Short mmCIF file of C-alpha atoms and ligand atoms in Angstrom, two decimals:
data_model
loop_
_atom_site.label_atom_id
_atom_site.label_comp_id
_atom_site.label_asym_id
_atom_site.label_seq_id
_atom_site.Cartn_x
_atom_site.Cartn_y
_atom_site.Cartn_z
CA MET A 111 195.58 48.40 -0.53
CA PRO A 112 193.55 45.98 1.65
CA THR A 113 195.45 43.12 3.29
CA THR A 114 194.94 39.45 2.47
CA ALA A 115 193.01 38.97 5.71
CA GLU A 116 190.68 41.86 4.92
CA LEU A 117 190.02 40.59 1.40
CA LEU A 118 189.30 37.06 2.65
CA GLU A 119 186.90 38.38 5.27
CA GLN A 120 185.12 40.64 2.79
CA ALA A 121 184.84 37.85 0.20
CA ASP A 122 183.46 35.38 2.72
CA ALA A 123 181.00 37.94 4.08
CA HIS A 124 179.52 38.64 0.66
CA SER A 125 179.75 35.39 -1.29
CA ALA A 126 177.95 32.09 -1.03
CA HIS A 127 180.22 29.53 0.60
CA ASN A 128 179.88 26.94 -2.15
CA TYR A 129 183.68 26.63 -2.28
CA HIS A 130 186.38 26.23 0.35
CA PRO A 131 189.32 27.98 -1.34
CA LEU A 132 192.84 28.04 0.02
CA PRO A 133 193.39 31.39 1.75
CA VAL A 134 195.43 33.00 -1.02
CA VAL A 135 194.33 36.09 -2.99
CA ILE A 136 195.75 36.18 -6.50
CA ALA A 137 196.35 39.50 -8.21
CA ALA A 138 198.34 38.53 -11.31
CA ALA A 139 199.57 35.49 -13.20
CA GLU A 140 201.77 34.47 -16.10
CA GLY A 141 202.64 31.05 -17.46
CA ALA A 142 202.75 28.59 -14.57
CA TRP A 143 203.08 31.29 -11.90
CA MET A 144 200.62 33.39 -9.92
CA THR A 145 201.30 36.38 -7.66
CA ASP A 146 199.18 37.29 -4.65
CA VAL A 147 198.16 40.75 -3.44
CA GLU A 148 201.21 40.95 -1.21
CA GLY A 149 203.62 40.11 -4.02
CA ARG A 150 204.26 36.46 -3.04
CA ARG A 151 204.69 34.10 -5.99
CA TYR A 152 203.12 30.66 -6.32
CA LEU A 153 203.67 27.82 -8.76
CA ASP A 154 200.27 26.76 -10.11
CA LEU A 155 200.07 22.97 -10.16
CA LEU A 156 196.29 22.97 -10.67
CA ALA A 157 195.87 25.05 -13.83
CA GLY A 158 192.19 25.74 -13.20
CA TYR A 159 191.33 22.03 -13.40
CA SER A 160 192.82 22.02 -16.95
CA ALA A 161 191.18 25.27 -18.03
CA LEU A 162 194.71 26.70 -18.12
CA ASN A 163 196.48 23.99 -20.10
CA PHE A 164 198.34 26.67 -22.08
CA GLY A 165 199.29 28.64 -18.98
CA HIS A 166 198.11 31.93 -17.57
CA ARG A 167 197.82 34.73 -20.11
CA ASN A 168 199.34 32.69 -22.89
CA ARG A 169 200.74 35.38 -25.24
CA ARG A 170 199.22 34.01 -28.40
CA LEU A 171 195.78 33.61 -26.83
CA VAL A 172 195.83 37.03 -25.17
CA GLU A 173 196.79 38.60 -28.52
CA ALA A 174 193.97 36.72 -30.26
CA ALA A 175 191.51 37.99 -27.65
CA LYS A 176 192.78 41.58 -27.85
CA ALA A 177 192.57 41.64 -31.63
CA GLN A 178 189.02 40.30 -31.51
CA LEU A 179 188.01 42.78 -28.78
CA GLU A 180 188.82 45.55 -31.25
CA ARG A 181 186.54 44.08 -33.94
CA VAL A 182 183.36 42.42 -32.67
CA THR A 183 182.76 40.49 -29.44
CA LEU A 184 179.15 39.31 -29.33
CA ILE A 185 176.28 39.17 -31.80
CA SER A 186 174.14 36.18 -30.67
CA ARG A 187 173.37 33.36 -33.06
CA ALA A 188 170.70 35.43 -34.80
CA PHE A 189 173.43 36.23 -37.36
CA TYR A 190 176.62 34.65 -38.64
CA HIS A 191 180.00 36.17 -37.82
CA ASP A 192 183.29 35.80 -39.62
CA ARG A 193 185.02 33.52 -37.08
CA PHE A 194 182.20 31.00 -36.74
CA ALA A 195 182.80 28.94 -39.88
CA ALA A 196 186.50 28.47 -39.17
CA PHE A 197 185.86 27.64 -35.51
CA CYS A 198 183.33 24.93 -36.31
CA SER A 199 185.20 23.39 -39.23
CA GLU A 200 188.61 23.43 -37.56
CA LEU A 201 187.35 22.01 -34.27
CA ALA A 202 185.41 19.32 -36.11
CA GLU A 203 188.56 18.44 -38.04
CA LEU A 204 190.67 18.29 -34.86
CA CYS A 205 188.12 15.83 -33.47
CA GLY A 206 187.83 13.83 -36.71
CA MET A 207 184.09 14.52 -36.76
CA GLU A 208 181.67 16.52 -38.85
CA ALA A 209 179.85 19.07 -36.71
CA VAL A 210 180.05 21.25 -33.63
CA LEU A 211 177.46 22.70 -31.27
CA PRO A 212 179.00 25.52 -29.23
CA MET A 213 177.99 26.42 -25.68
CA ASN A 214 179.92 28.13 -22.86
CA THR A 215 180.46 26.12 -19.70
CA GLY A 216 181.19 22.44 -19.35
CA ALA A 217 177.90 21.71 -17.63
CA GLU A 218 176.01 23.30 -20.52
CA ALA A 219 177.87 21.11 -22.98
CA VAL A 220 177.03 17.99 -20.93
CA GLU A 221 173.38 19.09 -20.85
CA THR A 222 173.62 19.49 -24.62
CA ALA A 223 175.03 15.98 -24.93
CA VAL A 224 172.14 14.60 -22.84
CA LYS A 225 169.54 16.42 -24.94
CA THR A 226 171.26 15.37 -28.17
CA ALA A 227 171.40 11.72 -27.16
CA ARG A 228 167.73 11.70 -26.17
CA LYS A 229 166.61 13.35 -29.38
CA TRP A 230 168.78 10.96 -31.39
CA GLY A 231 167.18 8.11 -29.47
CA TYR A 232 163.65 9.18 -30.43
CA GLN A 233 164.35 10.28 -33.99
CA VAL A 234 166.98 7.82 -35.16
CA LYS A 235 166.89 4.79 -32.88
CA GLY A 236 163.12 4.78 -32.51
CA VAL A 237 162.90 4.75 -28.71
CA PRO A 238 159.29 5.38 -27.51
CA ASP A 239 158.83 9.00 -26.45
CA GLY A 240 159.87 9.72 -22.88
CA GLN A 241 161.60 6.34 -22.43
CA ALA A 242 165.22 7.20 -23.30
CA LYS A 243 167.81 5.90 -20.84
CA ILE A 244 171.38 7.14 -20.43
CA ILE A 245 173.93 5.01 -18.61
CA VAL A 246 176.49 6.80 -16.46
CA VAL A 247 179.11 5.56 -14.01
CA ASP A 248 179.85 5.65 -10.32
CA GLY A 249 182.02 8.55 -9.14
CA ASN A 250 181.22 10.64 -12.19
CA PHE A 251 181.62 14.39 -12.35
CA HIS A 252 179.87 16.14 -15.22
CA GLY A 253 178.95 19.51 -13.69
CA ARG A 254 176.50 21.14 -11.33
CA THR A 255 173.13 21.63 -13.02
CA THR A 256 169.98 20.03 -11.66
CA THR A 257 169.90 17.28 -14.28
CA ILE A 258 173.61 16.52 -13.99
CA ILE A 259 173.62 16.23 -10.20
CA SER A 260 170.62 13.94 -10.55
CA PHE A 261 173.01 11.21 -11.73
CA SER A 262 175.92 12.09 -9.43
CA THR A 263 176.89 9.56 -6.76
CA ASP A 264 178.49 12.23 -4.58
CA PRO A 265 176.17 13.05 -1.64
CA GLU A 266 177.65 16.58 -1.37
CA ALA A 267 176.75 17.32 -4.97
CA ARG A 268 173.25 15.82 -4.71
CA ALA A 269 171.72 16.06 -1.27
CA GLU A 270 168.77 18.41 -0.87
CA PHE A 271 168.73 19.40 -4.52
CA GLY A 272 165.94 17.04 -5.58
CA PRO A 273 163.54 16.18 -7.06
CA TYR A 274 165.95 14.62 -9.52
CA THR A 275 165.75 14.25 -13.28
CA PRO A 276 164.90 10.65 -14.21
CA GLY A 277 166.30 8.71 -17.16
CA PHE A 278 169.74 7.72 -15.90
CA GLU A 279 171.18 4.45 -14.66
CA ILE A 280 174.46 4.22 -12.77
CA VAL A 281 176.93 1.32 -13.10
CA PRO A 282 180.39 0.88 -11.53
CA TYR A 283 183.23 2.61 -13.41
CA GLY A 284 185.53 0.17 -15.14
CA ASP A 285 183.06 -2.74 -15.05
CA LEU A 286 182.13 -3.87 -18.58
CA ALA A 287 179.98 -6.80 -17.43
CA ALA A 288 177.82 -4.48 -15.31
CA LEU A 289 177.47 -2.12 -18.25
CA GLU A 290 176.49 -4.83 -20.69
CA VAL A 291 173.70 -6.04 -18.40
CA VAL A 292 171.89 -2.70 -18.13
CA VAL A 293 171.96 -1.75 -21.81
CA ASP A 294 168.43 -2.25 -23.14
CA GLU A 295 166.41 -1.29 -26.21
CA ASN A 296 165.70 2.17 -24.76
CA THR A 297 169.33 2.97 -23.98
CA VAL A 298 170.46 5.92 -26.05
CA ALA A 299 173.91 6.69 -24.61
CA VAL A 300 176.72 5.76 -22.28
CA LEU A 301 178.18 8.95 -20.82
CA LEU A 302 181.51 8.83 -18.99
CA GLU A 303 184.88 10.49 -18.44
CA PRO A 304 187.67 8.45 -20.07
CA ILE A 305 189.69 9.37 -16.98
CA GLN A 306 187.70 10.56 -13.96
CA GLY A 307 189.10 13.92 -12.83
CA GLU A 308 187.11 15.02 -9.78
CA ALA A 309 186.98 11.46 -8.49
CA GLY A 310 190.76 11.67 -8.01
CA VAL A 311 192.20 11.11 -11.51
CA LEU A 312 190.94 7.53 -11.83
CA VAL A 313 192.19 5.68 -14.90
CA PRO A 314 189.90 2.80 -15.87
CA PRO A 315 191.38 -0.69 -16.34
CA PRO A 316 193.07 -1.36 -19.70
CA GLY A 317 190.54 -2.37 -22.32
CA TYR A 318 187.62 -0.61 -20.63
CA LEU A 319 187.16 2.22 -23.12
CA ALA A 320 187.59 -0.18 -26.03
CA GLY A 321 184.99 -2.44 -24.38
CA VAL A 322 182.54 0.44 -23.96
CA ARG A 323 183.07 1.23 -27.64
CA ARG A 324 182.38 -2.38 -28.64
CA ILE A 325 179.23 -2.70 -26.50
CA THR A 326 177.79 0.66 -27.58
CA ALA A 327 178.47 -0.06 -31.25
CA GLU A 328 176.87 -3.53 -31.04
CA ARG A 329 173.77 -2.24 -29.26
CA ASN A 330 173.23 0.95 -31.30
CA VAL A 331 173.99 3.21 -28.33
CA LEU A 332 175.96 6.47 -28.45
CA PHE A 333 179.30 6.57 -26.65
CA VAL A 334 179.58 10.07 -25.19
CA ALA A 335 183.05 10.95 -23.87
CA ASP A 336 183.18 13.85 -21.44
CA GLU A 337 186.71 15.07 -22.24
CA ILE A 338 186.17 18.46 -20.62
CA GLN A 339 189.08 17.87 -18.25
CA SER A 340 190.94 14.97 -19.86
CA GLY A 341 190.93 16.32 -23.40
CA LEU A 342 192.98 18.87 -25.33
CA GLY A 343 196.47 17.74 -24.44
CA ARG A 344 196.34 16.97 -20.72
CA THR A 345 197.08 13.25 -20.97
CA GLY A 346 199.71 13.47 -23.71
CA ARG A 347 197.17 13.04 -26.50
CA THR A 348 194.54 15.36 -27.89
CA PHE A 349 191.90 13.09 -26.34
CA ALA A 350 192.25 10.59 -23.51
CA CYS A 351 190.17 8.12 -25.57
CA GLU A 352 193.12 7.89 -27.99
CA HIS A 353 195.12 5.92 -25.42
CA GLU A 354 192.88 2.97 -26.27
CA GLY A 355 192.48 3.81 -29.92
CA VAL A 356 188.84 4.62 -29.29
CA VAL A 357 186.71 7.16 -31.13
CA PRO A 358 183.44 7.93 -29.33
CA ASP A 359 180.26 9.17 -31.02
CA MET A 360 180.35 12.48 -29.18
CA TYR A 361 183.10 14.49 -27.54
CA VAL A 362 182.09 16.93 -24.83
CA LEU A 363 184.74 19.65 -24.58
CA GLY A 364 185.26 22.70 -22.40
CA LYS A 365 187.84 24.07 -19.99
CA ALA A 366 191.09 24.35 -22.04
CA LEU A 367 189.11 25.10 -25.21
CA GLY A 368 188.73 28.66 -23.92
CA GLY A 369 192.47 29.01 -23.43
CA GLY A 370 192.07 30.27 -19.87
CA VAL A 371 190.60 33.46 -21.32
CA VAL A 372 186.88 32.88 -21.92
CA PRO A 373 184.45 30.03 -21.26
CA VAL A 374 184.02 27.92 -24.40
CA SER A 375 182.43 24.48 -24.51
CA THR A 376 181.09 22.27 -27.27
CA VAL A 377 179.60 19.01 -28.27
CA VAL A 378 181.30 17.53 -31.33
CA ALA A 379 179.80 14.64 -33.30
CA ASN A 380 178.95 13.46 -36.77
CA ARG A 381 176.02 14.86 -38.71
CA SER A 382 174.09 11.61 -38.12
CA VAL A 383 173.96 12.64 -34.45
CA LEU A 384 174.03 16.46 -34.37
CA GLY A 385 171.76 16.53 -37.40
CA VAL A 386 168.76 15.89 -35.12
CA TYR A 387 168.42 19.58 -34.27
CA ARG A 388 166.05 21.99 -35.97
CA PRO A 389 166.15 25.77 -35.44
CA GLY A 390 164.86 26.82 -32.02
CA GLU A 391 165.35 23.47 -30.29
CA HIS A 392 168.56 24.36 -28.46
CA GLY A 393 170.91 27.29 -28.08
CA SER A 394 172.68 29.90 -26.02
CA ALA A 395 172.97 33.68 -26.29
CA PHE A 396 176.72 33.46 -25.71
CA GLY A 397 177.51 30.12 -27.37
CA GLY A 398 179.86 30.46 -30.33
CA ASN A 399 180.38 34.20 -29.86
CA PRO A 400 183.15 35.94 -31.85
CA LEU A 401 185.51 36.40 -28.90
CA ALA A 402 185.13 32.76 -27.85
CA CYS A 403 185.67 31.55 -31.42
CA ALA A 404 188.73 33.76 -31.90
CA VAL A 405 190.45 32.43 -28.78
CA ALA A 406 189.42 28.83 -29.43
CA LEU A 407 190.71 29.04 -33.02
CA ASP A 408 194.19 29.70 -31.69
CA VAL A 409 193.78 26.93 -29.10
CA ILE A 410 192.90 24.54 -31.93
CA ALA A 411 195.86 25.73 -34.01
CA MET A 412 198.20 25.19 -31.06
CA LEU A 413 196.85 21.68 -30.53
CA ARG A 414 197.22 20.87 -34.21
CA THR A 415 201.01 21.11 -33.93
CA GLY A 416 201.04 18.25 -31.41
CA ASP A 417 203.71 20.09 -29.40
CA PHE A 418 201.60 20.44 -26.27
CA GLN A 419 200.54 16.80 -26.34
CA GLN A 420 204.16 15.74 -26.70
CA ARG A 421 205.22 18.01 -23.87
CA ALA A 422 202.46 16.61 -21.63
CA ALA A 423 203.59 13.08 -22.46
CA GLU A 424 207.28 13.74 -21.78
CA LEU A 425 206.87 15.86 -18.67
CA GLY A 426 204.11 13.49 -17.58
CA ASP A 427 206.47 10.51 -17.68
CA HIS A 428 208.86 12.49 -15.51
CA LEU A 429 206.09 13.58 -13.11
CA HIS A 430 204.84 10.04 -12.67
CA ALA A 431 208.34 8.62 -12.17
CA GLU A 432 208.96 11.18 -9.42
CA LEU A 433 205.56 10.61 -7.79
CA ASP A 434 205.82 6.82 -7.97
CA ALA A 435 209.06 7.10 -5.99
CA LEU A 436 207.05 8.68 -3.13
CA VAL A 437 204.71 5.70 -2.78
CA GLY A 438 205.37 4.17 0.62
CA GLY A 439 207.00 7.43 1.80
CA GLY A 440 203.99 9.50 2.74
CA VAL A 441 202.02 8.62 -0.38
CA ASP A 442 199.72 5.60 -0.58
CA ALA A 443 199.01 5.60 -4.32
CA VAL A 444 199.48 7.63 -7.48
CA ARG A 445 197.22 7.51 -10.54
CA GLY A 446 196.98 9.38 -13.78
CA ARG A 447 198.25 9.82 -17.28
CA GLY A 448 200.35 12.52 -18.89
CA LEU A 449 200.73 15.71 -16.91
CA TRP A 450 197.89 14.76 -14.59
CA ALA A 451 198.04 12.90 -11.30
CA GLY A 452 195.91 12.01 -8.31
CA VAL A 453 198.11 11.47 -5.25
CA ASP A 454 196.62 9.68 -2.23
CA ILE A 455 198.28 11.08 0.88
CA HIS A 456 199.01 8.60 3.67
CA PRO A 457 196.70 9.41 6.62
CA GLY A 458 199.71 9.86 8.92
CA GLN A 459 200.68 12.90 6.82
CA GLY A 460 197.38 14.70 7.43
CA THR A 461 194.52 15.31 5.01
CA GLY A 462 194.83 16.39 1.40
CA ARG A 463 193.68 19.81 2.54
CA GLU A 464 196.44 20.04 5.15
CA VAL A 465 199.10 19.02 2.64
CA SER A 466 197.69 21.62 0.22
CA GLU A 467 197.95 24.29 2.92
CA ARG A 468 201.54 23.33 3.73
CA LEU A 469 202.41 23.53 0.05
CA MET A 470 200.73 26.92 -0.22
CA GLU A 471 202.94 28.26 2.56
CA ARG A 472 205.91 27.20 0.42
CA GLY A 473 204.59 28.81 -2.74
CA VAL A 474 203.05 25.77 -4.44
CA LEU A 475 199.32 25.61 -5.23
CA VAL A 476 197.43 22.33 -5.55
CA LYS A 477 193.89 21.24 -4.68
CA ASP A 478 192.66 18.37 -2.57
CA THR A 479 189.74 16.15 -3.48
CA HIS A 480 187.79 13.52 -1.53
CA GLY A 481 189.72 14.01 1.71
CA ALA A 482 192.99 12.19 1.20
CA THR A 483 193.83 13.00 -2.42
CA ILE A 484 195.67 15.91 -3.98
CA ARG A 485 195.39 16.56 -7.66
CA LEU A 486 198.28 17.75 -9.81
CA ALA A 487 197.50 19.21 -13.24
CA PRO A 488 200.23 21.76 -14.02
CA PRO A 489 199.91 24.01 -17.06
CA LEU A 490 201.37 22.12 -20.03
CA VAL A 491 203.79 25.05 -20.53
CA ILE A 492 205.48 24.50 -17.16
CA THR A 493 209.28 24.08 -17.35
CA LYS A 494 210.87 20.90 -16.08
CA ASP A 495 212.85 22.94 -13.53
CA ASP A 496 209.69 24.55 -12.14
CA LEU A 497 207.96 21.19 -11.98
CA ASP A 498 210.93 19.71 -10.12
CA TRP A 499 210.92 22.67 -7.75
CA GLY A 500 207.25 22.02 -6.94
CA LEU A 501 207.86 18.29 -6.51
CA ALA A 502 210.78 18.97 -4.16
CA HIS A 503 208.39 20.93 -1.95
CA LEU A 504 205.89 18.07 -2.04
CA ARG A 505 208.66 15.69 -0.90
CA ASP A 506 209.64 18.13 1.85
CA VAL A 507 206.14 18.66 3.24
CA LEU A 508 205.65 14.91 3.37
CA GLU A 509 208.94 14.37 5.17
CA VAL A 510 208.51 17.12 7.78
CA ALA A 511 205.03 15.95 8.73
C1 LIG B 232 184.81 20.73 -15.00
C2 LIG B 232 184.07 19.59 -15.58
C3 LIG B 232 182.74 19.73 -16.00
C4 LIG B 232 181.93 20.97 -15.76
O1 LIG B 232 182.48 22.10 -16.38
P1 LIG B 232 182.00 23.56 -15.89
O2 LIG B 232 182.64 24.49 -16.90
O3 LIG B 232 182.53 23.75 -14.51
O4 LIG B 232 180.51 23.58 -15.94
C5 LIG B 232 182.13 18.64 -16.61
N1 LIG B 232 182.79 17.49 -16.80
C6 LIG B 232 184.07 17.32 -16.41
C7 LIG B 232 184.76 16.02 -16.67
C8 LIG B 232 184.75 18.36 -15.77
O5 LIG B 232 186.00 18.18 -15.35
#
């Protein structure tokens, strides 16, 4: 059995260095816990950026996948399969909308949302061909494709990947006045995260989402909510938009929809929006495959009970009470909602990366973002005792620094 050091060296020698992972090599996982190749156990307080909302190897989801593996896994969209109808209708119902367009990764779903909004703009709104404008916000994260990084404001994500896709205008996040000014007759959509994950779990000011809804409705513009990370239970509701009683025109979903088993993403909207497509205009060989649909169907059923949302809300209140108590003691600020927090580490305590490394040595895994911030997004199945154990270590590494 190779050692951790050997595996790290081999991985780094033969992979592109587009990530800077913590030096831990995972071999197994269950629930909120992961085990490395040397048998050390770690509490997972990241949950794959919300891809693992239901925990590692959730029994129900693994059983759903296994059962489907024994029947049919992939057919392409050239034919129908017997899980597709239920997947589309049940996901649409969960979202309170009429139709679903399945893809695989989050970035693909965002690309789908961009294409959908443009086509809607030309066909329904009557925007002159080639003139459609989509408004996005500062600090956004919507994925890594060429078009998506074209409207990123993060130099790391953007630099040296041009020429960039035109058709986007960036306004400050949380600023309704700035948004209202740039909406024009060619604007087809406002695309934003109702809570910005990668940016450091930024919650917009109260009334912002409701204001975006009002402006977009008044100006005949689609409100596209990227709920890939914020949606499906994370914030204590099925969708983060619900905290302001807002229903967008399009949900973009991914991450947790695949239950931590397979990549599943979708755009969900009413027929008046998704009805713009004709056969051949968009698609994916893997999108909506039987295995993906089987797993996602159980994810949807689990969300329908409301239990995970309630758990995220209750444990989230506890998490935020504990984290708020650290402000001034090694922590400069805490943001977030539900079981999701961005914690700004005081510079005297070291960088977010250094705090993450110290936590790793104690068996707690988190991820830093933007230098000084660590992000906590535990699996929603975590026990209160395990969460408290992880938080005790966070307190300790801040005190010893
Ligand atoms: C992760 C994420 C994406 C991209 O998803 P991938 O599956 O990595 O392509 C897009 N939007 C948001 C808000 C995300 O958190």
